[in-house]
Amino acid sequence: MKIAKILPLIIFIIFLNTQFFLASSTQTQTHNIASFGARPDSQTDSSKAFLAAWNSACASPAQSTIMVPQGKFMVRTAIKFSGSGCRSSGINFVIRGSILAPSDFRVLGSSSTWFEFESVDGVTISGGVFDGQGMGLWTCKRSGKGGCPPGVTTLGFTNSMNIIIDGVTSLNSQLYHLVINGCKNVKVQGVKVSASGASPNTDGIHVQLSTDVTILSSNIGTGDDCISIGAGTTNLWMEDISCGPGHGISIGSLGKELKEPGVQNVTVKTATFTNTENGVRIKSWGRPSDGFVRNVLFQHLTMVNAQNPIIIDQKYCPDHKGCPGQVSGVRITDVTYHDIQGSSATPIAMNFDCSAEYHCANIKLVDVQLTYSNRRPASSSCTNVKGLALGIVEPKSCL
Ligand SMILES: *[C@@H]1O[C@H](CO)[C@@H](O)[C@H](O)[C@H]1NC(C)=O
């Protein structure tokens, strides 16, 4: 055979070998927490096993899976998964079982976050149940006797990027369920949050100082905001959300600080609010600030007996303390409410109570139909707000 004839074949074989080599060097490594000493017996503290699995995954540049098998794993200490010094190109937690926090809130004590990811890039959490067992702390807080710690957030991501949280269930957190703080490119999907409607400060998902966050197809029932949006949030997309019980989806509280980054480009599309305190709320402190909210779209929302389906409240000042002059510095502009239907549990279905110094501007109502308790007509209330109404708007717009 002439060399010219077999040359393509030789090249092809070399090519195949290179492909094989590349494939094997980027193959996923699996680290099962059971092989690091974790026990699915609801008792044995598996904290060290989680950290050991993380360190082992971080030791190699490969993609890694950290496997949490079926069963109940007790985690009695707050764990910090740090990205600094982590060589892995991506770590995927595959969780088949449940992770339990100690029911005695004194054990986690004054820690801030139970599962905390800091400065990580490319972490995915798939499936699993995080059970915060927060009832003891809620009872302590509700007793009003004091002496209770603030509690821990169940799952937190700080200064991180390229994060996916998929199909995770968070139950009965002591404090917030999931916090996304200082992050870029985060996708939350198919998440379920569940806690009592009477549990204090158990926000479902809190986002702040973060860009390009998407929250899809999630079902949130809790004692505080289903989703709360803090200062410095940009390009946040929420779609197919079911909220209730809870305090609704809230931008704010903003403007507590004199200098504060604004919130912009936020979309809530296709969401249902059932027996919630609010539907969609924008809330700021009645005090000076350079904060702002702009380019917000609330679209295709259904209200089922929500107390305040549409609300802007710029006079927030708990206990009337620390709000000189009671005027908010937060500028709210370009907010559109499009296709909002259903029922309000109170007579005022739309309430715009804006800053006397910086009136809300370019607020749009398009096809909004809200009744009071299904049958009676509701009303709307406007203070310091400019905007327009298009299509059918009931109750009659006060803009
Ligand atoms: C607004 O955010 C969405 C994602 O939520 C993004 O696709 C879009 O490009 C952003 N728009 C601007 C003007 O940045």
Coordinates of C-alpha atoms and ligand atoms in Angstrom, one line a residue:
M1 CA 0.0 0.0 0.0
K2 CA 1.3 3.4 -0.9
I3 CA 2.0 5.7 2.1
A4 CA -0.2 8.4 0.4
K5 CA -3.1 6.0 0.7
I6 CA -2.7 5.1 4.4
L7 CA -1.7 8.6 5.5
P8 CA -5.3 9.7 6.1
L9 CA -5.9 6.5 8.1
I10 CA -2.8 7.3 10.3
I11 CA -4.0 10.8 10.8
F12 CA -7.4 9.5 11.7
I13 CA -6.0 7.1 14.3
I14 CA -3.8 9.8 15.9
F15 CA -7.0 12.0 16.0
L16 CA -9.0 9.3 17.7
N17 CA -6.2 8.8 20.3
T18 CA -6.1 12.5 21.0
Q19 CA -9.8 12.5 21.5
F20 CA -9.6 9.6 23.8
F21 CA -6.9 11.2 25.8
L22 CA -8.8 14.5 26.1
A23 CA -12.0 12.6 27.1
S24 CA -10.2 10.6 29.8
S25 CA -8.4 13.6 31.3
T26 CA -11.6 15.6 31.7
Q27 CA -13.6 12.7 32.9
T28 CA -15.8 13.4 36.0
Q29 CA -14.6 12.1 39.3
T30 CA -17.1 11.0 41.9
H31 CA -16.6 11.6 45.6
N32 CA -19.2 9.9 47.7
I33 CA -19.6 11.5 51.1
A34 CA -20.2 8.0 52.6
S35 CA -16.6 7.1 51.7
F36 CA -15.5 10.1 53.8
G37 CA -17.3 8.9 56.9
A38 CA -20.8 10.3 56.5
R39 CA -23.6 8.1 57.8
P40 CA -27.3 8.2 56.7
D41 CA -28.5 7.5 60.2
S42 CA -29.9 11.0 61.1
Q43 CA -27.5 11.2 64.0
T44 CA -23.8 11.0 63.1
D45 CA -22.4 14.4 62.4
S46 CA -21.4 14.4 58.7
S47 CA -20.0 17.9 58.6
K48 CA -16.4 16.7 58.3
A49 CA -17.3 14.3 55.5
F50 CA -18.8 17.1 53.4
L51 CA -15.7 19.2 53.8
A52 CA -13.4 16.3 53.1
A53 CA -15.3 15.5 49.9
W54 CA -15.1 19.1 48.9
N55 CA -11.4 19.3 49.5
S56 CA -10.9 16.1 47.6
A57 CA -12.9 17.4 44.6
C58 CA -11.0 20.7 44.7
A59 CA -7.6 19.0 44.7
S60 CA -7.9 18.0 41.0
P61 CA -8.6 20.3 38.0
A62 CA -11.2 17.7 36.7
Q63 CA -15.0 18.1 36.9
S64 CA -16.2 16.4 40.0
T65 CA -19.4 15.0 41.4
I66 CA -20.0 15.0 45.1
M67 CA -22.5 12.3 45.8
V68 CA -24.9 12.4 48.7
P69 CA -26.6 9.1 48.7
Q70 CA -30.1 8.3 50.0
G71 CA -30.8 8.6 53.7
K72 CA -30.7 11.3 56.3
F73 CA -27.4 13.0 57.0
M74 CA -27.0 15.1 60.1
V75 CA -24.8 18.2 59.7
R76 CA -24.2 19.8 63.1
T77 CA -21.8 22.6 62.2
A78 CA -21.9 25.5 59.7
I79 CA -19.8 24.5 56.7
K80 CA -17.9 26.9 54.4
F81 CA -17.2 25.6 50.9
S82 CA -14.5 28.0 49.8
G83 CA -13.4 28.4 46.2
S84 CA -10.1 29.9 47.1
G85 CA -7.4 27.3 46.2
C86 CA -10.0 25.1 44.6
R87 CA -8.5 23.7 41.3
S88 CA -11.7 22.0 40.1
S89 CA -13.3 23.2 36.8
G90 CA -16.7 22.4 38.2
I91 CA -18.3 20.6 41.1
N92 CA -21.7 19.1 41.0
F93 CA -23.4 18.0 44.2
V94 CA -25.8 15.2 43.4
I95 CA -28.1 14.9 46.4
R96 CA -30.4 11.8 46.7
G97 CA -31.1 12.0 50.4
S98 CA -31.8 14.6 53.0
I99 CA -29.5 16.8 55.0
L100 CA -30.7 17.6 58.6
A101 CA -29.7 20.5 60.8
P102 CA -29.8 20.0 64.5
S103 CA -33.2 20.8 65.9
D104 CA -31.6 22.5 68.9
F105 CA -30.9 26.0 67.5
R106 CA -28.1 26.5 70.1
V107 CA -25.9 24.0 68.3
L108 CA -25.5 26.2 65.2
G109 CA -25.6 29.1 67.6
S110 CA -24.5 32.4 66.1
S111 CA -23.2 31.0 62.7
S112 CA -24.7 32.9 59.8
T113 CA -25.1 30.3 57.1
W114 CA -25.4 26.5 57.5
F115 CA -24.1 25.6 53.9
E116 CA -22.1 28.5 52.7
F117 CA -20.4 28.7 49.3
E118 CA -17.9 31.5 49.0
S119 CA -15.9 32.6 45.9
V120 CA -16.8 29.5 44.0
D121 CA -17.1 29.2 40.2
G122 CA -19.1 26.5 38.5
V123 CA -21.0 24.8 41.3
T124 CA -24.2 22.9 40.7
I125 CA -26.5 21.5 43.4
S126 CA -29.0 19.0 42.0
G127 CA -31.8 17.5 44.1
G128 CA -32.0 16.7 47.7
V129 CA -33.7 18.1 50.8
F130 CA -32.1 20.6 53.2
D131 CA -34.1 20.4 56.4
G132 CA -33.3 23.3 58.7
Q133 CA -35.5 22.1 61.5
G134 CA -36.1 25.7 62.5
M135 CA -39.3 25.2 64.6
G136 CA -37.4 25.5 68.0
L137 CA -36.0 28.9 67.0
W138 CA -39.3 30.2 65.6
T139 CA -40.9 29.3 69.0
C140 CA -38.1 31.1 70.8
K141 CA -38.5 34.2 68.7
R142 CA -42.3 34.2 68.9
S143 CA -42.3 33.9 72.7
G144 CA -41.0 37.5 72.8
K145 CA -38.7 36.6 75.7
G146 CA -35.6 37.5 73.8
G147 CA -32.2 35.7 74.1
C148 CA -32.7 33.9 70.7
P149 CA -29.9 34.0 68.1
P150 CA -30.9 35.4 64.7
G151 CA -30.6 31.9 63.3
V152 CA -28.8 30.5 60.2
T153 CA -29.6 30.8 56.6
T154 CA -29.8 27.3 55.1
L155 CA -27.9 27.7 51.8
G156 CA -25.9 30.8 50.8
F157 CA -23.7 31.7 47.8
T158 CA -21.4 34.7 48.3
N159 CA -19.1 36.3 45.7
S160 CA -19.6 33.4 43.3
M161 CA -20.4 32.8 39.7
N162 CA -21.9 30.2 37.3
I163 CA -24.0 28.5 39.9
I164 CA -27.0 26.2 39.2
I165 CA -29.4 25.1 41.9
D166 CA -31.8 22.6 40.4
G167 CA -34.6 20.6 42.0
V168 CA -33.5 21.4 45.6
T169 CA -36.0 21.3 48.4
S170 CA -35.5 23.6 51.5
L171 CA -37.7 22.9 54.5
N172 CA -38.2 24.9 57.7
S173 CA -35.1 27.0 57.7
Q174 CA -34.2 28.9 60.9
L175 CA -33.8 32.1 58.9
Y176 CA -33.6 32.6 55.1
H177 CA -33.8 29.5 52.9
L178 CA -31.5 30.6 50.1
V179 CA -29.3 33.7 49.8
I180 CA -27.5 34.8 46.6
N181 CA -25.2 37.6 47.5
G182 CA -22.6 39.2 45.3
C183 CA -23.0 36.6 42.6
K184 CA -23.0 36.5 38.8
N185 CA -24.8 34.1 36.5
V186 CA -27.0 32.0 38.8
K187 CA -29.8 29.7 37.7
V188 CA -32.3 28.5 40.3
Q189 CA -34.9 26.1 38.9
G190 CA -37.5 23.6 40.1
V191 CA -36.8 24.6 43.7
K192 CA -39.3 24.0 46.5
V193 CA -39.3 26.0 49.7
S194 CA -41.6 25.1 52.5
A195 CA -42.0 26.6 56.0
S196 CA -45.0 27.6 58.1
G197 CA -46.7 30.9 57.2
A198 CA -46.1 31.9 60.8
S199 CA -42.3 31.4 60.8
P200 CA -40.4 34.6 61.4
N201 CA -37.9 35.9 58.8
T202 CA -37.8 32.7 56.7
D203 CA -37.5 34.4 53.3
G204 CA -37.5 31.9 50.5
I205 CA -34.9 33.3 48.1
H206 CA -33.0 36.5 48.8
V207 CA -30.9 38.1 46.0
Q208 CA -28.7 41.1 46.5
L209 CA -25.6 42.7 44.8
S210 CA -26.0 40.2 42.1
T211 CA -26.2 40.2 38.2
D212 CA -27.9 37.7 35.8
V213 CA -29.9 35.6 38.2
T214 CA -32.8 33.5 36.9
I215 CA -35.4 31.8 39.1
L216 CA -37.6 29.4 37.2
S217 CA -40.5 27.0 38.0
S218 CA -40.2 27.3 41.8
N219 CA -42.8 26.7 44.5
I220 CA -42.4 28.8 47.6
G221 CA -44.5 28.8 50.8
T222 CA -43.0 30.4 53.8
G223 CA -43.4 33.0 56.7
D224 CA -41.7 36.0 55.0
D225 CA -41.1 37.1 51.5
C226 CA -41.2 34.3 48.9
I227 CA -38.5 36.2 47.0
S228 CA -36.8 39.3 48.4
I229 CA -34.6 41.5 46.2
G230 CA -32.0 43.7 47.8
A231 CA -29.8 46.6 46.7
G232 CA -27.5 46.1 43.8
T233 CA -29.6 43.5 41.9
T234 CA -29.5 43.8 38.1
N235 CA -30.9 41.5 35.4
L236 CA -33.1 39.3 37.6
W237 CA -35.6 37.1 35.8
M238 CA -38.3 35.2 37.7
E239 CA -40.7 33.0 35.8
D240 CA -43.3 30.4 36.7
I241 CA -43.3 31.0 40.4
S242 CA -45.9 29.9 42.9
C243 CA -45.9 31.9 46.1
G244 CA -48.0 31.3 49.3
P245 CA -48.2 31.4 52.1
G246 CA -45.7 34.3 52.4
H247 CA -45.2 38.0 52.0
G248 CA -45.1 37.9 48.2
I249 CA -42.2 39.0 45.9
S250 CA -40.6 42.2 47.3
I251 CA -38.1 44.6 45.9
G252 CA -36.7 45.9 49.2
S253 CA -36.6 47.1 51.8
L254 CA -34.3 49.5 50.0
G255 CA -32.8 52.8 51.0
K256 CA -31.8 52.0 54.5
E257 CA -28.3 53.3 53.6
L258 CA -27.4 56.8 52.4
K259 CA -25.2 55.3 49.7
E260 CA -26.7 52.2 48.1
P261 CA -26.5 50.6 44.7
G262 CA -29.8 50.5 42.8
V263 CA -32.0 47.7 41.5
Q264 CA -32.6 47.5 37.8
N265 CA -34.0 45.3 35.0
V266 CA -36.2 42.9 37.1
T267 CA -38.9 40.8 35.5
V268 CA -41.5 38.7 37.2
K269 CA -43.4 36.7 34.6
T270 CA -46.2 34.2 35.2
A271 CA -46.6 33.9 38.9
T272 CA -49.4 33.0 41.3
F273 CA -49.8 34.5 44.8
T274 CA -52.2 32.5 47.1
N275 CA -53.3 33.9 50.4
T276 CA -50.1 36.1 50.6
E277 CA -49.6 39.3 52.5
N278 CA -48.5 41.0 49.2
G279 CA -48.4 40.2 45.6
V280 CA -45.7 42.3 44.1
R281 CA -44.2 45.0 46.4
I282 CA -41.6 47.7 46.1
K283 CA -40.6 48.9 49.5
S284 CA -38.2 51.6 50.7
W285 CA -37.3 53.1 54.0
G286 CA -38.6 56.7 54.6
R287 CA -35.1 58.1 54.9
P288 CA -32.4 59.7 52.7
S289 CA -30.6 57.5 50.2
D290 CA -29.2 57.6 46.7
G291 CA -30.8 54.2 45.8
F292 CA -33.1 53.6 42.9
V293 CA -35.4 51.0 41.2
R294 CA -35.8 51.1 37.5
N295 CA -37.0 49.0 34.6
V296 CA -39.3 46.5 36.3
L297 CA -41.9 44.3 34.6
F298 CA -44.6 42.4 36.4
Q299 CA -46.5 40.3 33.8
H300 CA -49.1 37.6 33.8
L301 CA -49.7 37.4 37.5
T302 CA -52.7 35.8 39.3
M303 CA -53.7 37.0 42.7
V304 CA -55.7 34.6 44.9
N305 CA -56.8 36.5 48.0
A306 CA -53.6 38.5 48.3
Q307 CA -53.8 41.3 50.9
N308 CA -51.9 43.9 48.8
P309 CA -51.8 42.6 45.3
I310 CA -49.9 45.7 43.9
I311 CA -48.1 47.9 46.3
I312 CA -45.3 50.5 46.4
D313 CA -44.6 51.6 50.0
Q314 CA -41.9 54.2 50.4
K315 CA -42.7 55.0 54.0
Y316 CA -41.2 52.0 55.7
C317 CA -40.0 52.9 59.1
P318 CA -40.5 50.2 61.8
D319 CA -41.2 51.7 65.2
H320 CA -40.9 55.2 63.7
K321 CA -37.2 55.3 64.5
G322 CA -34.4 56.7 62.4
C323 CA -36.4 58.2 59.6
P324 CA -35.8 61.9 59.7
G325 CA -38.5 63.7 57.8
Q326 CA -40.0 60.4 56.7
V327 CA -39.0 61.0 53.0
S328 CA -37.4 58.3 51.0
G329 CA -34.5 59.1 48.7
V330 CA -35.1 56.0 46.5
R331 CA -36.2 57.0 43.0
I332 CA -38.6 54.5 41.5
T333 CA -39.1 54.8 37.7
D334 CA -40.3 52.6 34.8
V335 CA -42.4 50.0 36.4
T336 CA -45.0 48.1 34.3
Y337 CA -47.8 46.0 35.6
H338 CA -49.2 44.0 32.7
D339 CA -52.0 41.4 32.8
I340 CA -52.6 41.1 36.6
Q341 CA -55.8 39.3 37.5
G342 CA -57.6 38.0 40.5
S343 CA -58.7 38.9 44.0
S344 CA -57.5 41.2 46.8
A345 CA -58.2 40.3 50.4
T346 CA -58.4 44.0 51.3
P347 CA -60.4 46.8 49.6
I348 CA -57.3 48.6 48.3
A349 CA -56.0 46.4 45.5
M350 CA -53.5 48.9 44.2
N351 CA -51.6 51.1 46.5
F352 CA -48.9 53.5 45.3
D353 CA -47.4 55.4 48.3
C354 CA -44.3 57.1 46.9
S355 CA -41.7 59.5 48.2
A356 CA -42.8 63.1 48.5
E357 CA -39.3 64.2 47.3
Y358 CA -38.9 61.8 44.4
H359 CA -42.3 60.9 42.9
C360 CA -42.6 57.5 41.3
A361 CA -42.5 58.1 37.6
N362 CA -43.6 56.3 34.4
I363 CA -45.6 53.7 36.3
K364 CA -47.8 51.7 33.8
L365 CA -50.9 49.7 34.4
V366 CA -51.9 47.6 31.4
D367 CA -54.9 45.1 31.6
V368 CA -55.2 44.9 35.3
Q369 CA -58.4 43.4 36.8
L370 CA -58.6 42.9 40.5
T371 CA -61.7 42.5 42.7
Y372 CA -62.1 42.7 46.4
S373 CA -62.7 39.2 47.8
N374 CA -63.9 37.9 44.4
R375 CA -67.1 39.9 44.0
R376 CA -67.0 43.4 45.5
P377 CA -65.3 46.3 43.7
A378 CA -61.8 47.2 44.9
S379 CA -60.2 50.6 44.9
S380 CA -56.8 52.1 44.2
S381 CA -54.8 54.7 46.0
C382 CA -52.1 57.1 44.7
T383 CA -49.7 59.4 46.5
N384 CA -46.8 61.1 44.7
V385 CA -47.0 59.0 41.6
K386 CA -47.1 59.7 37.8
G387 CA -47.9 57.2 35.1
L388 CA -50.6 55.9 32.8
A389 CA -53.2 53.1 32.4
L390 CA -53.9 51.2 29.2
G391 CA -56.5 48.6 28.3
I392 CA -58.9 47.4 30.9
V393 CA -57.9 48.6 34.4
E394 CA -60.2 47.7 37.4
P395 CA -60.3 49.1 40.0
K396 CA -60.1 52.4 38.1
S397 CA -56.6 53.7 37.9
C398 CA -55.7 56.6 40.1
L399 CA -52.5 57.4 38.1
Ligands
LIG1 C1 -32.4 42.5 31.3 O1 -32.2 41.2 31.9 C2 -32.4 40.1 31.1 C3 -32.3 38.8 31.9 O2 -33.1 38.9 33.0 C4 -31.4 40.1 30.0 O3 -31.7 39.1 29.1 C5 -31.5 41.5 29.3 O4 -30.5 41.6 28.3 C6 -31.3 42.6 30.3 N1 -31.5 43.9 29.6 C7 -30.6 44.8 29.6 C8 -31.0 46.1 28.9 O5 -29.5 44.7 30.2

